[in-house]
């Protein structure tokens, strides 16, 4: 059983803005409580700059209380009872006690304000988020055993999970996200309800689902969150390309299926991220999501060869298209879509390097095609090696070490990451005496290929080659 009690909480662990705001509301005759994630994080030893509060004050009254105190105020959530504030570096949201639910078939919650803290806590998603700290007295209110469940590492709902997920189906995605972020296990009844109600996630807007998915992938244990989505059927609605991988056997016959391989690559890619000053600071969504999606083209490209082997020719190209399509459906921005899809498309480019070797021209093209994603591509390619054959793993690692060494050596000789023709468009037009148009584009591409094949030639030699090319082709 939970309880309302006075708990020994060090006031220095509470953000000063929260204590100040609590005193202002008390002086104005209103209740104010820190609630949800910030309270949970107090018991996890984490500090937060995004602080959520709940109050019996209406939004209009909240605005009166914070006038002259907050550095900035915004009212974008006013219709839902929420007033946003900024105090120094802290972001604060003050929400009137409320109850929230979806009408059948609706994508938007219907909001009704309440007048009791306990009722407000009952409508929250999980018990570990249904705790409040009354301010400024620091009285802990935990009617549903959130502290107990937090210590046990279990995710439960204050009421029945069926009622909770019916009120807001996005909570099923949050359950998967918390499994990844907080490394908690969902209670059996919660997973059962998620499985029975998974299709209901379809009424939630793509933008809200996307935000939860990003947090899940960036979590400490993303594999657990993805696997929960797949087990319960949430992924069939949100990310159907991933559960489809369970049906496929990968070409190396080293894994139970491509799905398990993809989860392993996700884990290994995350382990290769760097610190904040490194080239791929953790947690990196683009790298991790590309790792998860890198083989989604295999179901569509599977072929059974006469020898009995299974092939997946060009699955990286098909997979890049499927990945981009899914990300656009989830309303990702164009830049993120391009970055992830490009990594998926390029993840097979390295294979064969160790046996055949590459010319300097091929190395230049590898760098050019990867562009800003080169450091991520390095990590994705290394993470994609999940064989149990230690000799094979060592051979591939040595080959990729050699490729990175050659990239570094060539980079010392020329600015590889920004390979461009030695003549720009203006100079091309001047040399050939042509106006802007298709000829300039063709000449530019010729010079780019020349640059990639032979390296730096100098402007004078580039002009000579350009004139020779024009004499033969124009």
CSV table of C-alpha atoms in Angstrom, one decimal, residues 30-453:
chain,number,residue,atom,x,y,z
A,30,UNK,CA,-3.1,27.4,-3.0
A,31,UNK,CA,-1.6,23.9,-2.9
A,32,UNK,CA,1.4,23.1,-5.1
A,33,UNK,CA,3.2,19.8,-5.5
A,34,UNK,CA,6.2,18.7,-7.4
A,35,UNK,CA,5.0,15.6,-9.3
A,36,UNK,CA,5.9,12.8,-11.7
A,37,UNK,CA,9.3,12.3,-13.1
A,38,UNK,CA,11.1,14.9,-11.0
A,39,UNK,CA,10.0,13.2,-7.8
A,40,UNK,CA,10.9,9.8,-9.2
A,41,UNK,CA,14.3,11.1,-10.2
A,42,UNK,CA,14.9,12.4,-6.6
A,43,UNK,CA,14.9,8.8,-5.4
A,44,UNK,CA,17.2,7.7,-8.3
A,45,UNK,CA,19.8,10.4,-7.4
A,46,UNK,CA,19.2,12.4,-10.6
A,47,UNK,CA,18.7,16.1,-10.9
A,48,UNK,CA,16.3,17.6,-13.4
A,49,UNK,CA,16.0,21.1,-14.9
A,50,UNK,CA,12.5,20.3,-16.3
A,51,UNK,CA,10.1,20.5,-13.3
A,52,UNK,CA,6.4,19.5,-13.3
A,53,UNK,CA,4.0,20.7,-10.7
A,54,UNK,CA,0.3,20.2,-10.0
A,55,UNK,CA,-2.0,22.6,-8.2
A,56,UNK,CA,-5.6,23.3,-7.2
A,57,UNK,CA,-5.2,26.8,-8.8
A,58,UNK,CA,-6.8,27.5,-12.1
A,59,UNK,CA,-4.5,28.5,-15.0
A,60,UNK,CA,-5.7,32.1,-14.6
A,61,UNK,CA,-4.8,32.0,-10.9
A,62,UNK,CA,-1.4,30.5,-11.7
A,63,UNK,CA,-0.6,33.4,-14.0
A,64,UNK,CA,-1.4,35.8,-11.2
A,65,UNK,CA,0.8,33.9,-8.7
A,66,UNK,CA,3.9,33.8,-10.9
A,67,UNK,CA,3.6,37.4,-12.3
A,68,UNK,CA,6.8,39.2,-11.6
A,69,UNK,CA,8.6,36.1,-10.4
A,70,UNK,CA,9.0,34.0,-13.6
A,71,UNK,CA,11.6,35.1,-16.2
A,72,UNK,CA,9.3,34.0,-19.0
A,73,UNK,CA,5.8,32.6,-19.2
A,74,UNK,CA,4.0,30.8,-22.1
A,75,UNK,CA,0.4,29.7,-22.3
A,76,UNK,CA,0.5,27.2,-25.2
A,77,UNK,CA,-0.9,24.4,-22.9
A,78,UNK,CA,-3.5,26.7,-21.2
A,79,UNK,CA,-6.5,24.8,-22.7
A,80,UNK,CA,-5.1,21.6,-21.0
A,81,UNK,CA,-4.6,23.5,-17.7
A,82,UNK,CA,-0.8,24.0,-18.1
A,83,UNK,CA,1.2,27.2,-17.7
A,84,UNK,CA,4.8,27.0,-18.7
A,85,UNK,CA,7.5,29.1,-16.9
A,86,UNK,CA,11.2,29.7,-17.0
A,87,UNK,CA,13.2,30.7,-13.9
A,88,UNK,CA,16.9,31.0,-14.6
A,89,UNK,CA,17.9,27.8,-16.4
A,90,UNK,CA,15.0,25.8,-15.0
A,91,UNK,CA,11.9,25.0,-17.1
A,92,UNK,CA,8.7,24.6,-15.1
A,93,UNK,CA,5.2,23.5,-15.9
A,94,UNK,CA,2.3,24.1,-13.5
A,95,UNK,CA,-0.9,22.1,-14.3
A,96,UNK,CA,-4.2,22.3,-12.6
A,97,UNK,CA,-5.4,19.0,-11.1
A,98,UNK,CA,-7.1,17.1,-13.9
A,99,UNK,CA,-8.5,13.9,-15.3
A,100,UNK,CA,-7.7,13.1,-18.9
A,101,UNK,CA,-9.1,10.5,-21.3
A,102,UNK,CA,-9.6,9.7,-25.0
A,103,UNK,CA,-13.0,9.3,-26.4
A,104,UNK,CA,-13.4,6.2,-28.6
A,105,UNK,CA,-11.7,6.8,-32.0
A,106,UNK,CA,-10.3,10.2,-31.0
A,107,UNK,CA,-6.6,11.3,-31.3
A,108,UNK,CA,-6.9,14.1,-28.7
A,109,UNK,CA,-7.5,13.8,-25.0
A,110,UNK,CA,-10.5,15.3,-23.4
A,111,UNK,CA,-9.5,17.3,-20.3
A,112,UNK,CA,-11.5,17.9,-17.1
A,113,UNK,CA,-10.1,19.7,-14.1
A,114,UNK,CA,-10.2,18.2,-10.6
A,115,UNK,CA,-9.8,19.5,-7.1
A,116,UNK,CA,-7.8,16.8,-5.2
A,117,UNK,CA,-4.2,15.8,-5.5
A,118,UNK,CA,-5.0,12.1,-4.9
A,119,UNK,CA,-7.4,12.1,-7.8
A,120,UNK,CA,-4.7,13.7,-10.0
A,121,UNK,CA,-2.2,11.1,-9.0
A,122,UNK,CA,-4.6,8.3,-9.8
A,123,UNK,CA,-4.9,9.4,-13.4
A,124,UNK,CA,-1.1,9.3,-14.0
A,125,UNK,CA,0.5,6.6,-16.1
A,126,UNK,CA,2.6,4.5,-13.7
A,127,UNK,CA,3.0,4.2,-9.9
A,128,UNK,CA,6.6,5.4,-10.1
A,129,UNK,CA,5.3,8.6,-11.7
A,130,UNK,CA,2.3,8.9,-9.4
A,131,UNK,CA,4.2,10.4,-6.4
A,132,UNK,CA,4.0,14.0,-5.3
A,133,UNK,CA,6.0,16.2,-3.0
A,134,UNK,CA,3.9,18.9,-1.4
A,135,UNK,CA,5.7,22.2,-1.4
A,136,UNK,CA,7.2,23.9,0.5
A,137,UNK,CA,6.8,21.4,3.3
A,138,UNK,CA,8.4,18.4,1.4
A,139,UNK,CA,5.6,16.0,2.4
A,140,UNK,CA,5.7,12.9,0.1
A,141,UNK,CA,2.4,11.7,-1.2
A,142,UNK,CA,2.6,8.1,-2.5
A,143,UNK,CA,-0.8,6.5,-2.5
A,144,UNK,CA,0.0,3.8,-5.0
A,145,UNK,CA,3.3,2.4,-3.8
A,146,UNK,CA,5.5,4.2,-6.3
A,147,UNK,CA,8.6,4.0,-3.9
A,148,UNK,CA,8.0,0.3,-3.5
A,149,UNK,CA,7.8,-0.3,-7.2
A,150,UNK,CA,10.8,1.9,-8.0
A,151,UNK,CA,13.0,-0.1,-5.6
A,152,UNK,CA,11.7,-3.3,-7.0
A,153,UNK,CA,12.3,-2.1,-10.6
A,154,UNK,CA,8.7,-2.9,-11.6
A,155,UNK,CA,6.4,-0.9,-13.8
A,156,UNK,CA,2.7,-0.9,-12.6
A,157,UNK,CA,-0.3,1.4,-13.2
A,158,UNK,CA,-2.2,3.1,-10.3
A,159,UNK,CA,-5.4,1.5,-11.4
A,160,UNK,CA,-6.0,-1.3,-13.8
A,161,UNK,CA,-3.7,-1.2,-16.9
A,162,UNK,CA,-6.7,-1.6,-19.1
A,163,UNK,CA,-8.3,1.6,-17.8
A,164,UNK,CA,-5.0,3.4,-17.9
A,165,UNK,CA,-4.2,2.5,-21.5
A,166,UNK,CA,-7.8,3.2,-22.6
A,167,UNK,CA,-7.5,6.7,-21.1
A,168,UNK,CA,-4.3,7.3,-23.0
A,169,UNK,CA,-3.0,4.6,-25.4
A,170,UNK,CA,0.4,6.4,-25.6
A,171,UNK,CA,1.1,5.0,-22.1
A,172,UNK,CA,1.8,1.7,-23.8
A,173,UNK,CA,4.7,3.3,-25.7
A,174,UNK,CA,5.8,5.0,-22.4
A,175,UNK,CA,6.0,1.6,-20.8
A,176,UNK,CA,8.4,0.4,-23.5
A,177,UNK,CA,10.3,3.7,-23.2
A,178,UNK,CA,10.7,3.3,-19.4
A,179,UNK,CA,11.8,-0.3,-19.9
A,180,UNK,CA,14.7,1.1,-22.0
A,181,UNK,CA,15.3,4.3,-20.0
A,182,UNK,CA,15.0,3.2,-16.4
A,183,UNK,CA,15.8,-0.5,-16.9
A,184,UNK,CA,12.6,-1.6,-15.2
A,185,UNK,CA,10.5,-4.6,-16.0
A,186,UNK,CA,6.8,-4.3,-16.7
A,187,UNK,CA,4.5,-6.2,-14.5
A,188,UNK,CA,2.8,-9.2,-16.1
A,189,UNK,CA,-0.6,-7.6,-16.0
A,190,UNK,CA,0.8,-4.6,-17.7
A,191,UNK,CA,2.3,-6.6,-20.6
A,192,UNK,CA,-0.9,-8.6,-20.9
A,193,UNK,CA,-2.9,-5.4,-21.3
A,194,UNK,CA,-0.4,-3.9,-23.8
A,195,UNK,CA,-0.7,-7.1,-25.9
A,196,UNK,CA,-4.5,-7.0,-25.8
A,197,UNK,CA,-4.8,-3.3,-26.6
A,198,UNK,CA,-1.8,-2.7,-28.9
A,199,UNK,CA,-3.9,-1.8,-31.9
A,200,UNK,CA,-5.3,1.1,-30.0
A,201,UNK,CA,-2.0,2.9,-30.3
A,202,UNK,CA,-3.1,3.7,-33.8
A,203,UNK,CA,-5.4,6.5,-32.6
A,204,UNK,CA,-2.4,8.4,-31.2
A,205,UNK,CA,-0.8,11.1,-33.4
A,206,UNK,CA,2.4,10.1,-35.2
A,207,UNK,CA,4.2,13.0,-33.5
A,208,UNK,CA,3.5,11.8,-30.0
A,209,UNK,CA,4.5,8.2,-30.9
A,210,UNK,CA,7.7,9.5,-32.5
A,211,UNK,CA,8.8,11.3,-29.4
A,212,UNK,CA,8.4,8.2,-27.2
A,213,UNK,CA,10.3,6.1,-29.8
A,214,UNK,CA,13.2,8.5,-29.9
A,215,UNK,CA,13.4,8.5,-26.1
A,216,UNK,CA,13.3,4.7,-26.1
A,217,UNK,CA,16.1,4.3,-28.7
A,218,UNK,CA,18.2,6.8,-26.7
A,219,UNK,CA,17.6,4.9,-23.5
A,220,UNK,CA,20.2,2.9,-21.4
A,221,UNK,CA,18.7,-0.4,-22.6
A,222,UNK,CA,17.1,0.2,-26.0
A,223,UNK,CA,17.0,-3.5,-26.8
A,224,UNK,CA,14.6,-4.2,-23.9
A,225,UNK,CA,12.2,-1.4,-25.1
A,226,UNK,CA,12.2,-2.6,-28.7
A,227,UNK,CA,11.7,-6.2,-27.6
A,228,UNK,CA,8.8,-5.3,-25.4
A,229,UNK,CA,7.2,-3.4,-28.4
A,230,UNK,CA,7.6,-6.5,-30.6
A,231,UNK,CA,6.3,-9.0,-28.0
A,232,UNK,CA,3.2,-7.0,-27.3
A,233,UNK,CA,2.4,-6.1,-30.9
A,234,UNK,CA,3.0,-2.4,-30.5
A,235,UNK,CA,5.7,-2.6,-33.1
A,236,UNK,CA,3.3,-4.2,-35.6
A,237,UNK,CA,1.5,-0.8,-35.6
A,238,UNK,CA,4.4,1.6,-34.9
A,239,UNK,CA,7.4,-0.1,-36.6
A,240,UNK,CA,6.2,-3.1,-38.5
A,241,UNK,CA,9.5,-3.6,-40.4
A,242,UNK,CA,11.2,-4.7,-37.2
A,243,UNK,CA,8.9,-7.6,-36.1
A,244,UNK,CA,8.9,-8.8,-39.8
A,245,UNK,CA,12.6,-9.6,-39.3
A,246,UNK,CA,11.7,-12.5,-37.0
A,247,UNK,CA,10.7,-14.5,-40.0
A,248,UNK,CA,14.1,-14.3,-41.7
A,249,UNK,CA,17.3,-16.3,-41.4
A,250,UNK,CA,20.4,-14.2,-42.1
A,251,UNK,CA,22.9,-15.2,-44.7
A,252,UNK,CA,25.6,-16.2,-42.3
A,253,UNK,CA,23.3,-18.7,-40.5
A,254,UNK,CA,24.9,-17.5,-37.2
A,255,UNK,CA,21.7,-16.2,-35.6
A,256,UNK,CA,18.3,-17.5,-34.8
A,257,UNK,CA,16.9,-14.8,-37.1
A,258,UNK,CA,17.7,-11.4,-38.4
A,259,UNK,CA,15.6,-9.8,-35.7
A,260,UNK,CA,18.0,-11.1,-32.9
A,261,UNK,CA,21.0,-10.0,-35.0
A,262,UNK,CA,19.5,-6.5,-35.4
A,263,UNK,CA,19.0,-6.1,-31.7
A,264,UNK,CA,22.6,-7.2,-31.1
A,265,UNK,CA,23.9,-4.7,-33.7
A,266,UNK,CA,21.8,-2.0,-31.9
A,267,UNK,CA,23.5,-2.8,-28.6
A,268,UNK,CA,27.0,-3.0,-30.1
A,269,UNK,CA,26.5,0.3,-32.0
A,270,UNK,CA,25.5,2.0,-28.7
A,271,UNK,CA,28.6,0.6,-27.0
A,272,UNK,CA,30.7,2.3,-29.7
A,273,UNK,CA,29.4,5.8,-29.0
A,274,UNK,CA,31.8,8.3,-27.6
A,275,UNK,CA,31.8,10.8,-24.7
A,276,UNK,CA,30.5,14.4,-25.2
A,277,UNK,CA,33.7,15.6,-26.8
A,278,UNK,CA,33.9,12.6,-29.2
A,279,UNK,CA,32.7,12.4,-32.8
A,280,UNK,CA,29.5,10.4,-31.9
A,281,UNK,CA,28.4,11.5,-28.5
A,282,UNK,CA,26.1,9.1,-26.6
A,283,UNK,CA,23.2,8.6,-26.8
A,284,UNK,CA,23.0,9.0,-30.6
A,285,UNK,CA,19.6,8.4,-32.1
A,286,UNK,CA,20.7,8.4,-35.7
A,287,UNK,CA,23.4,5.7,-35.2
A,288,UNK,CA,21.2,3.5,-33.0
A,289,UNK,CA,18.1,3.7,-35.2
A,290,UNK,CA,20.1,2.9,-38.3
A,291,UNK,CA,21.6,-0.1,-36.4
A,292,UNK,CA,18.0,-1.3,-35.6
A,293,UNK,CA,16.8,-0.8,-39.2
A,294,UNK,CA,19.9,-1.7,-41.2
A,295,UNK,CA,18.5,-5.1,-42.3
A,296,UNK,CA,14.8,-4.3,-42.8
A,297,UNK,CA,15.2,-4.8,-46.5
A,298,UNK,CA,15.9,-8.5,-46.1
A,299,UNK,CA,12.3,-9.8,-46.1
A,300,UNK,CA,11.6,-8.3,-49.5
A,301,UNK,CA,14.9,-9.4,-51.1
A,302,UNK,CA,15.2,-13.0,-49.8
A,303,UNK,CA,16.1,-15.5,-52.5
A,304,UNK,CA,16.8,-19.2,-52.3
A,305,UNK,CA,19.8,-20.1,-54.4
A,306,UNK,CA,20.1,-23.4,-56.3
A,307,UNK,CA,22.9,-24.3,-53.9
A,308,UNK,CA,20.5,-24.0,-51.0
A,309,UNK,CA,22.0,-20.8,-49.7
A,310,UNK,CA,19.8,-17.8,-48.9
A,311,UNK,CA,20.7,-14.4,-50.4
A,312,UNK,CA,19.5,-10.9,-49.8
A,313,UNK,CA,20.9,-9.0,-52.7
A,314,UNK,CA,20.6,-5.2,-52.6
A,315,UNK,CA,18.7,-5.4,-49.3
A,316,UNK,CA,20.6,-2.3,-48.1
A,317,UNK,CA,19.0,-0.2,-51.0
A,318,UNK,CA,15.5,-1.6,-50.3
A,319,UNK,CA,16.0,-1.2,-46.6
A,320,UNK,CA,17.0,2.5,-47.0
A,321,UNK,CA,13.8,3.2,-48.8
A,322,UNK,CA,11.7,1.3,-46.3
A,323,UNK,CA,13.4,3.1,-43.4
A,324,UNK,CA,12.8,6.6,-45.0
A,325,UNK,CA,9.2,5.7,-45.7
A,326,UNK,CA,8.6,4.6,-42.1
A,327,UNK,CA,10.3,7.7,-40.6
A,328,UNK,CA,8.3,10.0,-42.8
A,329,UNK,CA,5.1,8.3,-41.6
A,330,UNK,CA,6.3,9.0,-38.0
A,331,UNK,CA,6.8,12.7,-39.0
A,332,UNK,CA,10.6,12.8,-38.6
A,333,UNK,CA,12.3,15.8,-40.0
A,334,UNK,CA,13.9,15.5,-43.4
A,335,UNK,CA,17.5,15.8,-42.2
A,336,UNK,CA,17.1,13.0,-39.7
A,337,UNK,CA,15.4,10.8,-42.3
A,338,UNK,CA,18.2,11.3,-44.8
A,339,UNK,CA,21.0,10.6,-42.2
A,340,UNK,CA,19.5,7.3,-41.0
A,341,UNK,CA,18.5,6.1,-44.5
A,342,UNK,CA,22.0,6.9,-45.8
A,343,UNK,CA,23.6,4.8,-43.1
A,344,UNK,CA,21.3,1.9,-43.9
A,345,UNK,CA,22.1,2.2,-47.6
A,346,UNK,CA,25.9,2.3,-47.0
A,347,UNK,CA,26.2,-0.3,-44.3
A,348,UNK,CA,27.2,-3.1,-46.8
A,349,UNK,CA,29.7,-1.0,-48.7
A,350,UNK,CA,32.7,-2.1,-46.7
A,351,UNK,CA,32.3,-5.8,-47.2
A,352,UNK,CA,34.8,-7.2,-49.7
A,353,UNK,CA,37.4,-4.6,-48.8
A,354,UNK,CA,39.6,-7.1,-46.9
A,355,UNK,CA,39.6,-9.6,-49.8
A,356,UNK,CA,39.8,-7.3,-52.9
A,357,UNK,CA,41.4,-4.2,-51.5
A,358,UNK,CA,40.3,-0.7,-52.6
A,359,UNK,CA,42.0,1.9,-54.8
A,360,UNK,CA,42.6,5.4,-53.4
A,361,UNK,CA,39.7,6.4,-55.7
A,362,UNK,CA,37.4,3.9,-53.9
A,363,UNK,CA,38.4,5.1,-50.5
A,364,UNK,CA,37.7,8.7,-51.6
A,365,UNK,CA,34.2,7.7,-52.8
A,366,UNK,CA,33.5,5.9,-49.5
A,367,UNK,CA,34.3,9.1,-47.6
A,368,UNK,CA,32.4,11.3,-50.0
A,369,UNK,CA,29.3,9.1,-50.0
A,370,UNK,CA,29.3,8.9,-46.2
A,371,UNK,CA,29.7,12.7,-45.9
A,372,UNK,CA,29.0,13.9,-42.4
A,373,UNK,CA,27.9,10.4,-41.4
A,374,UNK,CA,31.4,8.9,-41.8
A,375,UNK,CA,32.1,8.4,-38.0
A,376,UNK,CA,28.6,6.9,-37.6
A,377,UNK,CA,29.2,4.6,-40.6
A,378,UNK,CA,32.5,3.4,-39.0
A,379,UNK,CA,30.6,2.4,-35.9
A,380,UNK,CA,27.6,0.8,-37.7
A,381,UNK,CA,29.9,-1.3,-39.9
A,382,UNK,CA,31.9,-2.5,-36.9
A,383,UNK,CA,28.7,-3.2,-34.9
A,384,UNK,CA,27.3,-5.3,-37.8
A,385,UNK,CA,29.8,-8.0,-37.1
A,386,UNK,CA,28.1,-10.4,-34.8
A,387,UNK,CA,29.6,-13.7,-35.9
A,388,UNK,CA,30.6,-16.3,-33.3
A,389,UNK,CA,33.6,-17.1,-35.5
A,390,UNK,CA,36.4,-15.3,-33.7
A,391,UNK,CA,38.8,-15.6,-36.7
A,392,UNK,CA,36.2,-14.0,-39.0
A,393,UNK,CA,35.6,-11.2,-36.4
A,394,UNK,CA,39.3,-10.5,-36.1
A,395,UNK,CA,39.8,-10.5,-39.9
A,396,UNK,CA,37.0,-8.0,-40.5
A,397,UNK,CA,38.1,-5.8,-37.6
A,398,UNK,CA,41.7,-5.8,-39.0
A,399,UNK,CA,40.4,-4.9,-42.5
A,400,UNK,CA,38.3,-2.0,-41.2
A,401,UNK,CA,41.3,-0.8,-39.1
A,402,UNK,CA,43.2,-0.8,-42.4
A,403,UNK,CA,40.5,1.2,-44.1
A,404,UNK,CA,40.4,3.8,-41.4
A,405,UNK,CA,44.2,4.1,-41.5
A,406,UNK,CA,44.1,4.7,-45.2
A,407,UNK,CA,41.3,7.3,-44.8
A,408,UNK,CA,43.5,9.1,-42.2
A,409,UNK,CA,46.5,9.0,-44.5
A,410,UNK,CA,44.6,10.3,-47.5
A,411,UNK,CA,43.1,13.0,-45.3
A,412,UNK,CA,46.5,14.2,-44.4
A,413,UNK,CA,47.2,14.7,-48.1
A,414,UNK,CA,43.9,16.3,-49.0
A,415,UNK,CA,40.7,17.5,-47.4
A,416,UNK,CA,38.9,14.2,-48.1
A,417,UNK,CA,35.7,15.0,-46.2
A,418,UNK,CA,34.9,17.9,-48.6
A,419,UNK,CA,36.0,16.5,-51.9
A,420,UNK,CA,35.0,18.9,-54.7
A,421,UNK,CA,36.2,19.6,-58.3
A,422,UNK,CA,39.1,22.0,-58.6
A,423,UNK,CA,37.1,24.3,-60.7
A,424,UNK,CA,33.8,25.8,-59.6
A,425,UNK,CA,30.8,26.6,-61.8
A,426,UNK,CA,31.9,30.1,-62.5
A,427,UNK,CA,35.3,28.9,-63.7
A,428,UNK,CA,33.8,26.1,-65.8
A,429,UNK,CA,31.6,28.6,-67.7
A,430,UNK,CA,34.6,30.9,-68.2
A,431,UNK,CA,36.9,28.1,-69.5
A,432,UNK,CA,34.2,26.7,-71.9
A,433,UNK,CA,32.5,29.9,-72.8
A,434,UNK,CA,29.1,28.6,-72.0
A,435,UNK,CA,26.1,30.1,-70.1
A,436,UNK,CA,24.5,28.4,-67.0
A,437,UNK,CA,22.8,25.2,-68.0
A,438,UNK,CA,23.1,21.4,-68.3
A,439,UNK,CA,26.5,21.6,-69.9
A,440,UNK,CA,27.9,23.1,-66.7
A,441,UNK,CA,26.4,20.3,-64.6
A,442,UNK,CA,27.9,17.6,-66.9
A,443,UNK,CA,31.3,19.3,-66.8
A,444,UNK,CA,31.1,19.6,-63.0
A,445,UNK,CA,30.4,15.8,-62.7
A,446,UNK,CA,33.3,15.0,-65.0
A,447,UNK,CA,35.7,17.1,-62.9
A,448,UNK,CA,34.4,15.5,-59.7
A,449,UNK,CA,35.0,12.0,-61.0
A,450,UNK,CA,38.5,13.1,-62.1
A,451,UNK,CA,39.1,14.5,-58.6
A,452,UNK,CA,38.0,11.2,-57.0
A,453,UNK,CA,40.0,9.0,-59.4
